[in-house]
Amino acid sequence: MATSASSKLSKAVKQQYMDLPQGDQVQAMYIWIDGTGEGLRCKTRTLDSEPKTIEDLPEWNFDGSSTYQSEGSNSDMYLIPQAMFRDPFRKDPNKLVLCEVLKYNRKLAETNLRQMCKKIMGMVQNQHPWFGMEQEYTLLGTDSHPFGWPSNGFPGPQGPYYCGVGADKAYGRDVVEAHYRACLYAGVKICGTNAEVIVINLKQISFGPCEGIDMGDHLWIARFLLHRVCEDFGIVASFDPKPIPGNWNGAGCHTNFSTKEMREEGGLKYIEESIERLAKRHQYHIRAYDPKGGLDNARRLTGHHETSNINEFSAGVANRGASIRIPRSVGQEMKGYFEDRRPSANCDPYAVTEALVRTCLLNEESEEPVKYK
């Protein structure tokens, strides 16, 4: 399996420099979503003192023609800081800064879905929408060969790998552990992790509960941290919804959703009402649940391998082959949350959480999102 050349550089030599004092100055790494709607970019600037709030962070700019976001003749774009996290690579007092992207005319970049999501969340803040997203990903070599797979051929069939233990069942645990600790240090709301059903290298990390816009912020930063951790190990994290064709599970981003009413006594009534609304708007959600308007998910949502059929809506208690799953404990306690199993691993969490709020809480019914003033 191929690994990156940079992973073979001496980390001990690098650490000599990382241990040098930096005085009162701080390195702030600005992070943004590029023009693909999936890729992340970053660059670092020096600040004279440690920022305590977002307001302490200056706007910045970058060359959008190199990130699929503008033409070379008018390429300057703006980075607007929105969320700040501790930096687990450079450590305190250095920061990671998640940014929105604006065009030269201060209008939203096409892949900047955060601002509208934040507006929609603000409209329902009294209902306290909570989200928990289960991010699946696949580890690959730099040659795109699945990490841990034989050089020629395939490993044994699925079965022993889910939550597996042992050198012949769990590959890449070092990456999982490093990423978990990096998330905790950064302040990302990570709540657990496990190896998934597909042989050897599909992992799942769970985030939340986060309220409102925080879900998208925390998931994007978690993805950034995963990519950076994988850099150090010389391998690649893929969020492709079906990285390996054939009789193998795909990768999703199952999204758990609840409101204050759903979490209180008798909340099952509100869960069922939301599911009825989702059933009437299935195709709208399919388009919102992957960055290619459903084309990526079409490879994954086949009705097999613990997925529903992309063309049909379904719901059930403890049914992992349904569009919407009600956990058995929720059915017994008559309150809690439901799980939307349709979002793809490469979804934009801002689009997914916004769509759920629009349908379930704002009662939208049309195939296009309502434009609010």
CSV table of C-alpha atoms in Angstrom, one decimal:
chain,number,residue,atom,x,y,z
A,1,MET,CA,0.0,0.0,0.0
A,2,ALA,CA,1.3,3.4,-0.9
A,3,THR,CA,1.8,6.1,1.7
A,4,SER,CA,2.8,9.7,1.3
A,5,ALA,CA,6.5,10.7,1.1
A,6,SER,CA,5.9,13.5,3.7
A,7,SER,CA,4.8,10.9,6.3
A,8,LYS,CA,8.3,9.4,6.2
A,9,LEU,CA,10.0,12.7,7.2
A,10,SER,CA,11.4,12.7,10.8
A,11,LYS,CA,8.8,13.9,13.2
A,12,ALA,CA,11.4,14.1,15.9
A,13,VAL,CA,13.3,16.7,13.9
A,14,LYS,CA,10.1,18.7,13.4
A,15,GLN,CA,9.3,18.5,17.1
A,16,GLN,CA,12.6,20.4,17.9
A,17,TYR,CA,11.1,23.4,16.2
A,18,MET,CA,7.6,23.0,17.5
A,19,ASP,CA,9.1,23.1,21.0
A,20,LEU,CA,10.6,26.6,20.4
A,21,PRO,CA,8.9,29.4,22.4
A,22,GLN,CA,6.6,31.7,20.3
A,23,GLY,CA,6.4,34.6,22.7
A,24,ASP,CA,3.0,36.4,22.8
A,25,GLN,CA,2.3,35.7,19.2
A,26,VAL,CA,-0.3,33.2,18.0
A,27,GLN,CA,-0.7,31.1,14.9
A,28,ALA,CA,-4.3,31.1,13.6
A,29,MET,CA,-5.1,28.6,10.9
A,30,TYR,CA,-8.0,29.8,8.8
A,31,ILE,CA,-10.1,26.9,7.3
A,32,TRP,CA,-12.7,27.0,4.6
A,33,ILE,CA,-14.8,24.9,2.2
A,34,ASP,CA,-13.6,25.1,-1.4
A,35,GLY,CA,-15.6,25.2,-4.6
A,36,THR,CA,-16.3,21.4,-4.7
A,37,GLY,CA,-18.4,21.7,-1.6
A,38,GLU,CA,-16.4,18.8,-0.2
A,39,GLY,CA,-12.8,19.8,0.0
A,40,LEU,CA,-11.2,21.9,2.8
A,41,ARG,CA,-8.4,24.4,2.4
A,42,CYS,CA,-6.4,26.2,5.1
A,43,LYS,CA,-3.7,28.8,5.6
A,44,THR,CA,-2.1,30.4,8.6
A,45,ARG,CA,-1.5,34.0,9.8
A,46,THR,CA,0.2,35.4,12.8
A,47,LEU,CA,-1.7,37.4,15.5
A,48,ASP,CA,-0.1,39.6,18.0
A,49,SER,CA,-2.1,38.1,20.9
A,50,GLU,CA,-4.4,35.2,21.7
A,51,PRO,CA,-7.9,35.8,20.4
A,52,LYS,CA,-10.6,35.3,23.0
A,53,THR,CA,-13.7,35.7,20.8
A,54,ILE,CA,-14.5,35.6,17.1
A,55,GLU,CA,-14.5,39.4,17.0
A,56,ASP,CA,-10.8,39.3,17.8
A,57,LEU,CA,-10.1,37.6,14.5
A,58,PRO,CA,-9.6,39.7,11.4
A,59,GLU,CA,-11.1,39.0,8.0
A,60,TRP,CA,-8.6,37.6,5.4
A,61,ASN,CA,-8.6,36.8,1.7
A,62,PHE,CA,-7.3,34.1,-0.7
A,63,ASP,CA,-7.0,33.3,-4.4
A,64,GLY,CA,-10.3,31.8,-5.3
A,65,SER,CA,-9.1,30.8,-8.8
A,66,SER,CA,-7.0,28.1,-7.2
A,67,THR,CA,-9.9,26.6,-5.1
A,68,TYR,CA,-12.5,26.3,-7.9
A,69,GLN,CA,-14.3,29.5,-6.6
A,70,SER,CA,-13.5,32.3,-9.0
A,71,GLU,CA,-11.8,33.2,-12.2
A,72,GLY,CA,-8.2,34.3,-12.3
A,73,SER,CA,-9.1,37.8,-13.6
A,74,ASN,CA,-11.0,38.5,-10.4
A,75,SER,CA,-9.8,36.0,-7.9
A,76,ASP,CA,-9.7,37.7,-4.5
A,77,MET,CA,-12.3,36.2,-2.1
A,78,TYR,CA,-12.9,36.9,1.6
A,79,LEU,CA,-12.6,34.7,4.6
A,80,ILE,CA,-15.0,35.6,7.4
A,81,PRO,CA,-14.2,33.9,10.8
A,82,GLN,CA,-17.2,32.2,12.3
A,83,ALA,CA,-16.1,29.6,14.8
A,84,MET,CA,-12.8,29.1,16.8
A,85,PHE,CA,-11.3,25.9,18.2
A,86,ARG,CA,-8.1,25.0,20.0
A,87,ASP,CA,-5.3,23.7,17.7
A,88,PRO,CA,-4.3,20.2,18.7
A,89,PHE,CA,-1.3,20.2,16.3
A,90,ARG,CA,0.4,23.4,17.4
A,91,LYS,CA,-1.3,23.4,20.8
A,92,ASP,CA,-2.4,26.3,22.9
A,93,PRO,CA,-2.5,29.3,22.5
A,94,ASN,CA,-2.8,28.6,18.7
A,95,LYS,CA,-6.2,28.4,17.1
A,96,LEU,CA,-8.2,26.8,14.3
A,97,VAL,CA,-10.6,29.2,12.7
A,98,LEU,CA,-13.6,28.0,10.6
A,99,CYS,CA,-14.5,30.6,8.0
A,100,GLU,CA,-17.3,31.5,5.6
A,101,VAL,CA,-16.4,32.5,2.1
A,102,LEU,CA,-17.6,35.7,0.4
A,103,LYS,CA,-17.0,36.7,-3.2
A,104,TYR,CA,-15.3,39.9,-4.3
A,105,ASN,CA,-18.7,41.7,-4.1
A,106,ARG,CA,-19.3,40.4,-0.6
A,107,LYS,CA,-22.0,38.0,-1.8
A,108,LEU,CA,-22.0,34.4,-0.6
A,109,ALA,CA,-19.8,31.9,-2.5
A,110,GLU,CA,-21.8,29.1,-4.1
A,111,THR,CA,-20.6,26.5,-1.6
A,112,ASN,CA,-21.1,28.8,1.5
A,113,LEU,CA,-24.2,27.1,2.9
A,114,ARG,CA,-23.6,28.2,6.5
A,115,GLN,CA,-25.2,31.6,6.4
A,116,MET,CA,-28.6,30.4,5.3
A,117,CYS,CA,-28.4,27.4,7.7
A,118,LYS,CA,-27.8,29.8,10.5
A,119,LYS,CA,-30.8,32.0,9.5
A,120,ILE,CA,-33.1,29.0,9.4
A,121,MET,CA,-31.8,27.8,12.8
A,122,GLY,CA,-32.5,31.2,14.3
A,123,MET,CA,-36.1,31.0,13.2
A,124,VAL,CA,-36.6,27.9,15.4
A,125,GLN,CA,-34.2,28.5,18.3
A,126,ASN,CA,-37.1,28.3,20.8
A,127,GLN,CA,-37.6,24.7,19.8
A,128,HIS,CA,-34.0,23.8,20.6
A,129,PRO,CA,-33.2,21.5,17.7
A,130,TRP,CA,-30.5,19.0,18.5
A,131,PHE,CA,-28.5,17.0,16.0
A,132,GLY,CA,-26.1,14.1,16.2
A,133,MET,CA,-24.3,13.1,13.0
A,134,GLU,CA,-22.5,9.7,12.5
A,135,GLN,CA,-19.7,10.4,10.1
A,136,GLU,CA,-18.5,7.3,8.3
A,137,TYR,CA,-15.2,7.3,6.3
A,138,THR,CA,-12.8,4.9,4.6
A,139,LEU,CA,-9.1,4.8,5.0
A,140,LEU,CA,-7.1,4.5,1.7
A,141,GLY,CA,-3.5,4.5,0.6
A,142,THR,CA,-2.3,7.4,-1.5
A,143,ASP,CA,-2.8,5.0,-4.5
A,144,SER,CA,-6.6,4.8,-3.5
A,145,HIS,CA,-6.2,1.2,-2.5
A,146,PRO,CA,-8.2,0.4,0.7
A,147,PHE,CA,-6.0,0.4,3.8
A,148,GLY,CA,-5.4,-3.1,5.1
A,149,TRP,CA,-6.6,-4.9,2.0
A,150,PRO,CA,-4.4,-7.4,0.2
A,151,SER,CA,-2.4,-6.0,-2.7
A,152,ASN,CA,-4.2,-8.3,-5.0
A,153,GLY,CA,-7.7,-9.5,-4.5
A,154,PHE,CA,-10.1,-9.0,-1.6
A,155,PRO,CA,-10.2,-9.8,2.1
A,156,GLY,CA,-12.7,-12.1,3.7
A,157,PRO,CA,-16.4,-11.1,3.5
A,158,GLN,CA,-18.1,-8.7,5.9
A,159,GLY,CA,-19.1,-10.0,9.3
A,160,PRO,CA,-16.2,-9.9,11.9
A,161,TYR,CA,-15.2,-6.3,11.4
A,162,TYR,CA,-18.0,-4.3,13.1
A,163,CYS,CA,-16.5,-3.1,16.4
A,164,GLY,CA,-13.8,-5.7,15.7
A,165,VAL,CA,-10.7,-6.3,17.8
A,166,GLY,CA,-7.5,-7.9,16.7
A,167,ALA,CA,-4.8,-7.4,14.1
A,168,ASP,CA,-6.8,-9.3,11.5
A,169,LYS,CA,-10.0,-7.4,12.0
A,170,ALA,CA,-9.1,-3.8,13.0
A,171,TYR,CA,-6.8,-1.8,10.8
A,172,GLY,CA,-6.0,1.9,11.3
A,173,ARG,CA,-6.8,2.1,15.0
A,174,ASP,CA,-3.9,4.5,15.5
A,175,VAL,CA,-5.6,6.9,13.2
A,176,VAL,CA,-8.9,6.6,15.1
A,177,GLU,CA,-7.4,7.1,18.5
A,178,ALA,CA,-5.3,10.1,17.3
A,179,HIS,CA,-8.3,11.7,15.7
A,180,TYR,CA,-10.5,11.1,18.8
A,181,ARG,CA,-7.9,12.8,21.0
A,182,ALA,CA,-7.4,15.7,18.6
A,183,CYS,CA,-11.2,16.3,18.6
A,184,LEU,CA,-11.4,16.3,22.4
A,185,TYR,CA,-8.5,18.8,22.6
A,186,ALA,CA,-9.9,21.1,20.0
A,187,GLY,CA,-13.3,21.2,21.7
A,188,VAL,CA,-15.2,19.3,19.1
A,189,LYS,CA,-18.3,17.6,20.5
A,190,ILE,CA,-17.3,14.0,19.7
A,191,CYS,CA,-19.3,11.4,21.5
A,192,GLY,CA,-17.9,8.1,20.3
A,193,THR,CA,-16.3,5.9,17.5
A,194,ASN,CA,-16.4,2.4,16.2
A,195,ALA,CA,-15.2,0.3,13.3
A,196,GLU,CA,-18.0,-0.4,10.8
A,197,VAL,CA,-19.4,-3.4,9.0
A,198,ILE,CA,-17.4,-3.2,5.8
A,199,VAL,CA,-14.1,-5.1,6.0
A,200,ILE,CA,-11.2,-3.7,7.9
A,201,ASN,CA,-11.2,0.0,7.1
A,202,LEU,CA,-14.6,1.7,7.3
A,203,LYS,CA,-14.8,3.8,10.5
A,204,GLN,CA,-17.6,5.8,12.2
A,205,ILE,CA,-17.3,8.7,14.5
A,206,SER,CA,-20.3,10.2,16.2
A,207,PHE,CA,-20.7,13.9,17.0
A,208,GLY,CA,-23.2,15.8,19.1
A,209,PRO,CA,-25.6,16.5,20.5
A,210,CYS,CA,-25.1,20.0,19.0
A,211,GLU,CA,-27.8,22.6,18.9
A,212,GLY,CA,-28.5,24.5,15.7
A,213,ILE,CA,-25.6,25.8,13.6
A,214,ASP,CA,-23.0,24.2,15.9
A,215,MET,CA,-23.6,20.8,14.3
A,216,GLY,CA,-22.2,21.9,10.9
A,217,ASP,CA,-19.3,23.8,12.5
A,218,HIS,CA,-18.2,20.9,14.6
A,219,LEU,CA,-18.5,18.3,11.8
A,220,TRP,CA,-16.5,20.4,9.3
A,221,ILE,CA,-13.7,20.9,11.9
A,222,ALA,CA,-13.8,17.2,12.7
A,223,ARG,CA,-13.3,16.4,9.0
A,224,PHE,CA,-10.4,18.8,8.9
A,225,LEU,CA,-8.8,17.2,11.9
A,226,LEU,CA,-9.2,13.8,10.3
A,227,HIS,CA,-7.5,14.9,7.1
A,228,ARG,CA,-4.6,16.4,9.1
A,229,VAL,CA,-4.2,13.3,11.3
A,230,CYS,CA,-4.1,11.1,8.2
A,231,GLU,CA,-1.4,13.4,6.7
A,232,ASP,CA,0.8,12.4,9.6
A,233,PHE,CA,0.2,8.7,9.0
A,234,GLY,CA,0.6,9.1,5.2
A,235,ILE,CA,-2.8,7.8,4.3
A,236,VAL,CA,-6.1,9.2,3.0
A,237,ALA,CA,-9.5,9.6,4.6
A,238,SER,CA,-12.3,9.2,2.0
A,239,PHE,CA,-15.9,10.3,2.4
A,240,ASP,CA,-17.0,8.8,-0.8
A,241,PRO,CA,-20.5,7.2,-0.2
A,242,LYS,CA,-19.5,4.0,-2.1
A,243,PRO,CA,-15.8,3.8,-2.1
A,244,ILE,CA,-15.7,0.1,-3.1
A,245,PRO,CA,-18.2,-1.1,-5.7
A,246,GLY,CA,-19.9,-4.4,-5.2
A,247,ASN,CA,-21.1,-6.4,-2.2
A,248,TRP,CA,-19.7,-4.0,0.4
A,249,ASN,CA,-21.5,-1.4,2.6
A,250,GLY,CA,-21.2,2.2,1.6
A,251,ALA,CA,-20.5,5.2,3.8
A,252,GLY,CA,-23.2,7.5,5.2
A,253,CYS,CA,-23.6,10.3,7.7
A,254,HIS,CA,-26.7,9.2,9.6
A,255,THR,CA,-28.3,12.2,11.3
A,256,ASN,CA,-30.1,12.0,14.6
A,257,PHE,CA,-32.6,14.8,15.2
A,258,SER,CA,-34.9,16.0,18.0
A,259,THR,CA,-36.6,19.0,19.4
A,260,LYS,CA,-37.5,20.0,23.0
A,261,GLU,CA,-41.0,18.6,22.4
A,262,MET,CA,-39.7,15.3,21.1
A,263,ARG,CA,-37.4,14.9,24.1
A,264,GLU,CA,-40.2,15.5,26.6
A,265,GLU,CA,-43.0,13.1,27.8
A,266,GLY,CA,-45.3,12.2,24.9
A,267,GLY,CA,-42.6,13.3,22.4
A,268,LEU,CA,-43.2,10.3,20.1
A,269,LYS,CA,-46.3,12.1,18.8
A,270,TYR,CA,-44.1,15.0,17.4
A,271,ILE,CA,-41.5,12.5,16.1
A,272,GLU,CA,-44.3,10.7,14.1
A,273,GLU,CA,-45.6,14.0,12.8
A,274,SER,CA,-42.1,14.9,11.6
A,275,ILE,CA,-41.8,11.6,9.8
A,276,GLU,CA,-45.1,12.2,8.0
A,277,ARG,CA,-43.8,15.5,6.8
A,278,LEU,CA,-40.5,13.9,5.6
A,279,ALA,CA,-42.4,11.2,3.7
A,280,LYS,CA,-44.1,13.9,1.6
A,281,ARG,CA,-40.8,15.6,0.7
A,282,HIS,CA,-38.5,12.7,0.0
A,283,GLN,CA,-36.9,13.9,-3.2
A,284,TYR,CA,-36.1,17.4,-1.8
A,285,HIS,CA,-34.1,15.7,1.0
A,286,ILE,CA,-32.4,13.3,-1.4
A,287,ARG,CA,-31.1,16.4,-3.4
A,288,ALA,CA,-30.0,18.1,-0.2
A,289,TYR,CA,-28.2,15.1,1.2
A,290,ASP,CA,-25.2,14.9,-1.0
A,291,PRO,CA,-23.2,17.6,-2.8
A,292,LYS,CA,-24.1,16.3,-6.2
A,293,GLY,CA,-27.9,16.5,-5.7
A,294,GLY,CA,-28.4,12.8,-5.1
A,295,LEU,CA,-26.0,11.4,-7.7
A,296,ASP,CA,-23.5,10.3,-5.2
A,297,ASN,CA,-26.1,8.7,-3.0
A,298,ALA,CA,-27.6,6.8,-5.9
A,299,ARG,CA,-24.5,4.5,-5.7
A,300,ARG,CA,-25.2,3.9,-2.0
A,301,LEU,CA,-28.9,3.9,-1.4
A,302,THR,CA,-29.8,0.7,-3.3
A,303,GLY,CA,-32.0,-1.0,-0.7
A,304,HIS,CA,-29.2,-3.3,0.2
A,305,HIS,CA,-26.3,-3.2,2.7
A,306,GLU,CA,-28.3,-1.5,5.4
A,307,THR,CA,-29.7,1.2,3.2
A,308,SER,CA,-33.1,2.2,1.9
A,309,ASN,CA,-34.0,2.6,-1.8
A,310,ILE,CA,-33.2,6.1,-3.0
A,311,ASN,CA,-36.6,6.3,-4.8
A,312,GLU,CA,-38.7,5.2,-1.9
A,313,PHE,CA,-39.4,6.6,1.5
A,314,SER,CA,-39.7,4.3,4.5
A,315,ALA,CA,-39.6,4.4,8.3
A,316,GLY,CA,-39.6,1.8,11.0
A,317,VAL,CA,-38.6,1.0,14.6
A,318,ALA,CA,-35.0,-0.4,14.8
A,319,ASN,CA,-35.0,-0.9,11.0
A,320,ARG,CA,-31.6,-0.1,9.5
A,321,GLY,CA,-33.0,-0.7,6.0
A,322,ALA,CA,-35.4,2.3,6.3
A,323,SER,CA,-35.0,5.9,5.4
A,324,ILE,CA,-35.9,6.9,8.9
A,325,ARG,CA,-35.2,4.7,11.9
A,326,ILE,CA,-36.8,5.2,15.3
A,327,PRO,CA,-34.5,3.6,17.9
A,328,ARG,CA,-36.2,0.8,19.9
A,329,SER,CA,-35.6,2.7,23.2
A,330,VAL,CA,-37.5,5.7,21.8
A,331,GLY,CA,-40.4,3.5,20.8
A,332,GLN,CA,-40.5,2.1,24.4
A,333,GLU,CA,-40.0,5.4,26.2
A,334,MET,CA,-42.4,7.3,23.8
A,335,LYS,CA,-40.0,10.2,23.5
A,336,GLY,CA,-36.5,11.0,22.2
A,337,TYR,CA,-35.3,11.4,18.6
A,338,PHE,CA,-35.2,9.8,15.2
A,339,GLU,CA,-32.4,8.9,12.8
A,340,ASP,CA,-32.4,10.0,9.2
A,341,ARG,CA,-30.2,7.4,7.5
A,342,ARG,CA,-30.2,9.0,4.0
A,343,PRO,CA,-27.4,11.6,4.2
A,344,SER,CA,-24.2,10.5,2.4
A,345,ALA,CA,-20.8,10.5,4.0
A,346,ASN,CA,-19.7,13.5,1.9
A,347,CYS,CA,-22.9,15.6,2.7
A,348,ASP,CA,-22.7,19.2,3.8
A,349,PRO,CA,-24.0,19.1,7.4
A,350,TYR,CA,-25.3,22.7,6.9
A,351,ALA,CA,-27.5,21.5,4.1
A,352,VAL,CA,-28.7,18.4,5.9
A,353,THR,CA,-29.6,20.1,9.2
A,354,GLU,CA,-31.3,23.0,7.4
A,355,ALA,CA,-33.4,20.6,5.3
A,356,LEU,CA,-34.6,18.8,8.4
A,357,VAL,CA,-35.6,22.0,10.2
A,358,ARG,CA,-37.4,23.4,7.1
A,359,THR,CA,-39.5,20.2,6.7
A,360,CYS,CA,-40.1,19.2,10.3
A,361,LEU,CA,-40.3,22.5,12.1
A,362,LEU,CA,-41.2,25.2,9.4
A,363,ASN,CA,-43.6,22.8,7.8
A,364,GLU,CA,-42.4,23.4,4.2
A,365,GLU,CA,-43.9,21.1,1.6
A,366,SER,CA,-42.7,22.3,-1.8
A,367,GLU,CA,-39.9,20.7,-3.8
A,368,GLU,CA,-37.9,23.9,-3.5
A,369,PRO,CA,-36.9,25.6,-0.2
A,370,VAL,CA,-39.0,28.6,0.8
A,371,LYS,CA,-37.2,32.0,0.5
A,372,TYR,CA,-37.6,34.0,3.7
A,373,LYS,CA,-37.0,37.7,4.1
